[in-house]
Short mmCIF file of C-alpha atoms in Angstrom, two decimals:
data_model
loop_
_atom_site.label_atom_id
_atom_site.label_comp_id
_atom_site.label_asym_id
_atom_site.label_seq_id
_atom_site.Cartn_x
_atom_site.Cartn_y
_atom_site.Cartn_z
CA MET A 1 -26.85 6.28 38.94
CA THR A 2 -26.16 10.00 38.72
CA ALA A 3 -27.95 12.61 36.63
CA PRO A 4 -27.29 12.18 32.90
CA VAL A 5 -24.80 14.31 31.02
CA VAL A 6 -26.47 16.01 28.07
CA ILE A 7 -24.21 17.05 25.19
CA CYS A 8 -26.34 18.54 22.43
CA ASN A 9 -28.08 15.50 20.87
CA ALA A 10 -26.40 12.97 23.17
CA THR A 11 -27.60 11.86 26.62
CA LEU A 12 -24.96 9.94 28.56
CA TYR A 13 -25.69 7.95 31.72
CA HIS A 14 -23.10 6.89 34.28
CA GLY A 15 -24.65 3.75 35.72
CA ASP A 16 -25.64 0.14 35.16
CA CYS A 17 -27.32 -0.38 31.79
CA LEU A 18 -30.15 -2.49 33.21
CA GLU A 19 -31.06 0.19 35.72
CA VAL A 20 -30.84 2.97 33.14
CA MET A 21 -32.75 1.14 30.42
CA ALA A 22 -35.58 0.51 32.89
CA GLY A 23 -36.21 4.27 32.74
CA LEU A 24 -36.32 4.43 28.93
CA SER A 25 -39.71 4.41 27.24
CA ASP A 26 -41.02 1.46 25.28
CA GLY A 27 -40.12 1.71 21.61
CA SER A 28 -37.89 4.76 22.01
CA VAL A 29 -34.74 3.55 20.21
CA ASP A 30 -34.26 3.12 16.46
CA LEU A 31 -30.88 1.40 16.49
CA THR A 32 -28.53 -0.13 19.02
CA VAL A 33 -24.88 -0.68 18.08
CA THR A 34 -23.00 -2.27 20.93
CA SER A 35 -20.37 -4.76 21.98
CA PRO A 36 -21.11 -6.44 25.32
CA PRO A 37 -18.48 -8.12 27.51
CA TYR A 38 -17.16 -11.31 25.88
CA ASP A 39 -17.41 -13.96 28.60
CA ASN A 40 -14.26 -13.32 30.67
CA LEU A 41 -11.93 -12.17 27.89
CA ARG A 42 -11.41 -8.75 29.51
CA THR A 43 -11.48 -7.83 33.20
CA TYR A 44 -12.55 -4.13 32.92
CA ASN A 45 -10.94 -3.27 36.25
CA GLY A 46 -12.62 -6.19 37.97
CA THR A 47 -16.17 -4.98 37.29
CA LEU A 48 -17.45 -8.10 35.48
CA ASN A 49 -18.19 -10.31 38.47
CA ASP A 50 -21.92 -9.89 37.78
CA TRP A 51 -21.74 -10.69 34.04
CA THR A 52 -23.91 -13.80 34.22
CA LEU A 53 -26.39 -15.58 31.98
CA GLU A 54 -29.22 -13.95 33.91
CA LYS A 55 -27.68 -10.52 33.42
CA TRP A 56 -27.26 -10.65 29.65
CA GLN A 57 -30.65 -12.29 29.21
CA ALA A 58 -32.28 -9.42 31.10
CA ILE A 59 -30.36 -6.87 29.02
CA ILE A 60 -31.52 -8.42 25.76
CA ARG A 61 -35.13 -8.42 27.02
CA GLU A 62 -34.82 -4.72 27.81
CA LEU A 63 -33.32 -4.04 24.41
CA PHE A 64 -36.36 -5.63 22.79
CA ARG A 65 -38.68 -3.49 24.90
CA VAL A 66 -36.98 -0.16 24.13
CA THR A 67 -36.48 -0.90 20.42
CA LYS A 68 -39.03 0.61 18.06
CA GLN A 69 -41.01 -1.57 15.68
CA GLY A 70 -38.72 -1.86 12.67
CA GLY A 71 -35.68 -1.03 14.80
CA VAL A 72 -32.42 -2.97 14.80
CA VAL A 73 -29.82 -4.13 17.33
CA VAL A 74 -26.26 -4.82 16.17
CA TRP A 75 -24.64 -7.08 18.79
CA ILE A 76 -20.87 -7.48 18.22
CA VAL A 77 -19.52 -10.41 20.19
CA ALA A 78 -17.03 -13.27 20.43
CA ASP A 79 -16.52 -16.27 22.73
CA ALA A 80 -13.92 -17.21 25.27
CA THR A 81 -12.19 -20.59 25.11
CA ILE A 82 -12.37 -22.47 28.42
CA ASN A 83 -10.84 -25.91 28.98
CA GLY A 84 -10.22 -26.25 25.26
CA SER A 85 -13.77 -25.40 24.17
CA GLU A 86 -15.35 -22.19 22.97
CA THR A 87 -18.22 -21.26 25.25
CA GLY A 88 -20.83 -20.69 22.56
CA THR A 89 -22.23 -17.78 24.58
CA SER A 90 -22.60 -15.70 21.41
CA PHE A 91 -24.96 -18.29 19.90
CA ARG A 92 -26.95 -18.55 23.12
CA GLN A 93 -27.36 -14.78 23.11
CA ALA A 94 -28.62 -14.80 19.51
CA LEU A 95 -31.10 -17.58 20.27
CA HIS A 96 -32.29 -15.77 23.39
CA ALA A 97 -32.84 -12.62 21.36
CA MET A 98 -35.10 -14.65 19.06
CA ASP A 99 -36.96 -16.03 22.09
CA CYS A 100 -37.54 -12.41 23.18
CA GLY A 101 -39.17 -11.60 19.83
CA PHE A 102 -36.30 -10.33 17.70
CA ARG A 103 -35.67 -11.64 14.21
CA LEU A 104 -32.15 -12.84 13.49
CA HIS A 105 -32.02 -10.58 10.46
CA ASP A 106 -28.38 -11.29 9.59
CA THR A 107 -25.30 -12.98 11.01
CA MET A 108 -22.46 -10.77 9.87
CA ILE A 109 -18.73 -11.24 10.33
CA TRP A 110 -16.16 -8.64 11.30
CA ASN A 111 -12.92 -9.89 9.77
CA LYS A 112 -10.14 -8.16 11.67
CA GLY A 113 -7.48 -9.62 9.42
CA GLY A 114 -5.10 -10.22 12.30
CA PHE A 115 -4.92 -12.04 15.61
CA SER A 116 -5.91 -9.82 18.53
CA ALA A 117 -7.72 -12.21 20.87
CA VAL A 118 -6.70 -13.34 24.33
CA GLY A 119 -5.30 -16.87 24.48
CA ALA A 120 -2.72 -19.26 23.07
CA LEU A 121 -2.47 -20.91 19.65
CA GLN A 122 -0.95 -24.30 20.44
CA THR A 123 -4.08 -26.27 19.52
CA ARG A 124 -6.13 -24.12 17.09
CA TYR A 125 -5.97 -21.58 14.30
CA ALA A 126 -5.80 -17.94 15.28
CA PRO A 127 -9.26 -16.37 15.59
CA VAL A 128 -9.44 -13.27 13.39
CA PHE A 129 -13.17 -12.52 13.34
CA GLU A 130 -16.10 -11.63 15.55
CA TYR A 131 -19.83 -12.08 15.07
CA MET A 132 -22.05 -9.10 14.34
CA PHE A 133 -25.59 -10.32 14.98
CA VAL A 134 -28.21 -8.05 13.45
CA TRP A 135 -31.50 -8.44 15.31
CA SER A 136 -34.60 -6.67 14.07
CA LYS A 137 -37.96 -6.00 15.69
CA GLY A 138 -40.05 -6.94 12.69
CA LYS A 139 -38.89 -5.91 9.25
CA PRO A 140 -36.13 -3.26 9.46
CA LYS A 141 -37.54 0.15 8.62
CA ALA A 142 -34.15 1.41 7.47
CA PHE A 143 -31.61 -0.28 5.25
CA ASN A 144 -29.17 1.92 3.39
CA PRO A 145 -26.79 -0.57 1.80
CA LEU A 146 -23.19 0.49 1.43
CA LYS A 147 -22.04 0.13 -2.17
CA ASP A 148 -18.27 0.27 -2.03
CA ARG A 149 -17.33 -3.23 -3.23
CA LEU A 150 -15.24 -2.90 -6.39
CA ASN A 151 -16.76 -4.97 -9.20
CA LYS A 152 -14.32 -7.16 -11.14
CA GLN A 153 -15.97 -6.53 -14.52
CA PRO A 154 -17.63 -3.10 -14.49
CA GLY A 155 -19.73 -2.39 -17.56
CA LYS A 156 -20.31 -6.06 -18.39
CA ALA A 157 -23.93 -7.22 -18.71
CA LEU A 158 -25.22 -9.35 -15.84
CA THR A 159 -26.07 -12.95 -16.66
CA GLY A 160 -27.02 -15.92 -14.57
CA THR A 161 -29.83 -17.92 -13.06
CA ILE A 162 -31.50 -18.42 -9.70
CA ARG A 163 -32.53 -21.88 -8.49
CA ASN A 164 -36.16 -22.37 -7.48
CA ALA A 165 -37.24 -24.50 -4.52
CA ASP A 166 -38.04 -27.41 -6.85
CA GLY A 167 -34.53 -27.32 -8.33
CA SER A 168 -35.47 -25.63 -11.60
CA LEU A 169 -33.68 -22.50 -12.77
CA LYS A 170 -34.98 -19.08 -13.72
CA PRO A 171 -33.13 -16.05 -15.13
CA MET A 172 -31.95 -13.37 -12.72
CA SER A 173 -34.37 -10.44 -12.47
CA ASN A 174 -31.62 -7.98 -13.46
CA GLN A 175 -30.53 -10.02 -16.47
CA GLY A 176 -28.77 -7.82 -19.03
CA LYS A 177 -28.25 -4.89 -16.72
CA LYS A 178 -24.70 -3.56 -16.88
CA ARG A 179 -22.49 -3.85 -13.83
CA GLY A 180 -21.58 -0.60 -12.13
CA THR A 181 -18.11 0.26 -10.91
CA HIS A 182 -19.09 -0.68 -7.37
CA GLY A 183 -21.52 -3.24 -5.99
CA GLN A 184 -23.29 -3.69 -2.66
CA ARG A 185 -21.04 -4.77 0.20
CA PHE A 186 -21.27 -8.37 1.41
CA ASN A 187 -21.95 -9.30 5.05
CA VAL A 188 -18.28 -10.01 5.85
CA TRP A 189 -16.64 -6.68 6.66
CA ASP A 190 -12.86 -6.47 6.50
CA MET A 191 -11.60 -3.91 9.00
CA PRO A 192 -8.43 -4.06 11.08
CA ALA A 193 -8.84 -3.93 14.84
CA GLU A 194 -7.18 -1.22 16.90
CA MET A 195 -4.01 -3.13 17.70
CA SER A 196 -1.81 -0.44 19.23
CA SER A 197 -2.20 -0.29 23.00
CA LYS A 198 -0.57 3.13 22.94
CA ASN A 199 -3.54 4.71 21.15
CA ARG A 200 -6.34 2.66 22.68
CA LEU A 201 -8.67 4.35 25.15
CA HIS A 202 -10.41 1.10 26.16
CA PRO A 203 -9.34 -2.57 26.49
CA ALA A 204 -11.61 -3.73 23.64
CA PRO A 205 -12.52 -0.91 21.26
CA PHE A 206 -14.00 -1.48 17.84
CA PRO A 207 -13.03 0.73 14.90
CA GLU A 208 -14.87 3.98 14.34
CA ALA A 209 -15.55 2.85 10.76
CA LEU A 210 -17.35 -0.25 12.04
CA ALA A 211 -19.74 1.78 14.18
CA ARG A 212 -20.21 4.38 11.44
CA ASP A 213 -21.04 1.84 8.75
CA HIS A 214 -23.67 0.11 10.89
CA ILE A 215 -25.19 3.48 11.81
CA LEU A 216 -25.37 4.45 8.14
CA SER A 217 -26.79 1.05 7.16
CA TRP A 218 -29.55 0.59 9.74
CA SER A 219 -30.72 4.12 10.63
CA ASN A 220 -31.59 7.48 9.11
CA PRO A 221 -30.56 11.02 10.13
CA GLY A 222 -32.44 12.11 13.24
CA ASP A 223 -32.92 8.55 14.53
CA VAL A 224 -32.06 7.57 18.10
CA VAL A 225 -28.99 5.34 18.49
CA LEU A 226 -28.26 3.52 21.76
CA ASP A 227 -25.10 1.93 23.16
CA PRO A 228 -25.72 0.33 26.58
CA PHE A 229 -22.00 -0.57 26.87
CA LEU A 230 -20.65 2.84 25.96
CA GLY A 231 -16.98 2.15 26.71
CA SER A 232 -14.85 4.94 25.29
CA GLY A 233 -17.77 6.34 23.27
CA THR A 234 -17.07 5.17 19.73
CA THR A 235 -20.72 4.55 18.82
CA GLY A 236 -21.77 7.89 20.29
CA LYS A 237 -19.07 9.81 18.48
CA MET A 238 -20.01 8.33 15.12
CA ALA A 239 -23.75 8.71 15.74
CA LEU A 240 -23.36 12.45 16.28
CA LEU A 241 -21.03 12.84 13.32
CA GLU A 242 -23.69 11.20 11.13
CA GLY A 243 -26.55 13.36 12.38
CA ARG A 244 -28.24 10.91 14.74
CA ARG A 245 -29.39 11.36 18.32
CA PHE A 246 -27.62 9.23 20.89
CA ILE A 247 -28.10 7.55 24.27
CA GLY A 248 -25.07 5.99 25.95
CA ILE A 249 -24.66 4.08 29.21
CA GLU A 250 -21.38 3.25 30.96
CA ARG A 251 -20.78 2.30 34.60
CA GLU A 252 -16.96 2.43 34.71
CA PRO A 253 -16.03 6.04 35.69
CA LYS A 254 -12.76 6.08 33.73
CA TYR A 255 -14.39 5.10 30.44
CA PHE A 256 -17.43 7.28 31.05
CA ASP A 257 -15.19 10.35 31.35
CA ILE A 258 -13.31 9.41 28.17
CA ALA A 259 -16.59 8.91 26.31
CA CYS A 260 -17.90 12.29 27.44
CA ARG A 261 -14.79 14.02 26.10
CA ARG A 262 -14.88 12.20 22.76
CA ILE A 263 -18.60 12.80 22.24
CA GLU A 264 -18.25 16.46 23.20
CA GLY A 265 -15.52 16.73 20.57
CA ALA A 266 -17.79 15.09 17.99
CA GLN A 267 -20.56 17.51 18.88
CA ARG A 268 -18.30 20.41 17.93
CA GLN A 269 -17.47 18.99 14.50
CA GLY A 270 -20.48 16.82 13.66
CA ARG A 271 -23.40 17.04 11.29
CA LEU A 272 -25.75 18.23 14.02
CA ILE A 273 -29.52 18.15 13.82
CA ALA A 274 -32.08 20.63 15.08
#
């Protein structure tokens, strides 16, 4: 591991995330938004020969240690299909996170709306989504819900009931309140993946809007955002643009250099903090 690159409110480490995170203080991170390697779906220049159960378990343990009380980890992941069966690694990771002390605060879905996975379709439907596990260390201290879902009947009074545990019904607490033009977003997010290989800087990038919306939802300006699998720097770019501090870790030199350039560009245009 070399000395970190500091770009204004971003500190970027070229090295292995386990080694780097070992040097981070307990409870020093407000939010992690990351996408770890998905089984063997991408080769990353042959650098995944150590991506084992023991490795990702240790990484999740470190994430719990460095996360502040009330902090959140957004873990975006999918499974490979081997010998006709999905591996289920994503579920094992979520359960391990709970064993480490995290709450499984939400199981969200990224609906990409199109087939972009590796593999054939002779025996199954095309996979068009990925899991976005939201783990929290206690109750999340920040939740800024995005309210951009267009209501079907704006202005109409709300009606309805809620079922109690014993099966009886009670009126909704907001009974009679008029619907606004927009309502709170659901936990299935529809966002197209970056399909064009011409414009992609990394084998498996997620959209800038996906990183931005999680950063806005689960953190506040000035908070520290971490991405231990920095890749081409999408999370770091959006964290700076939204006025957060950022820590990124990437061991592949090619992607680390790309991330540095993108984050430096975001620093020049972002909503920077003192």
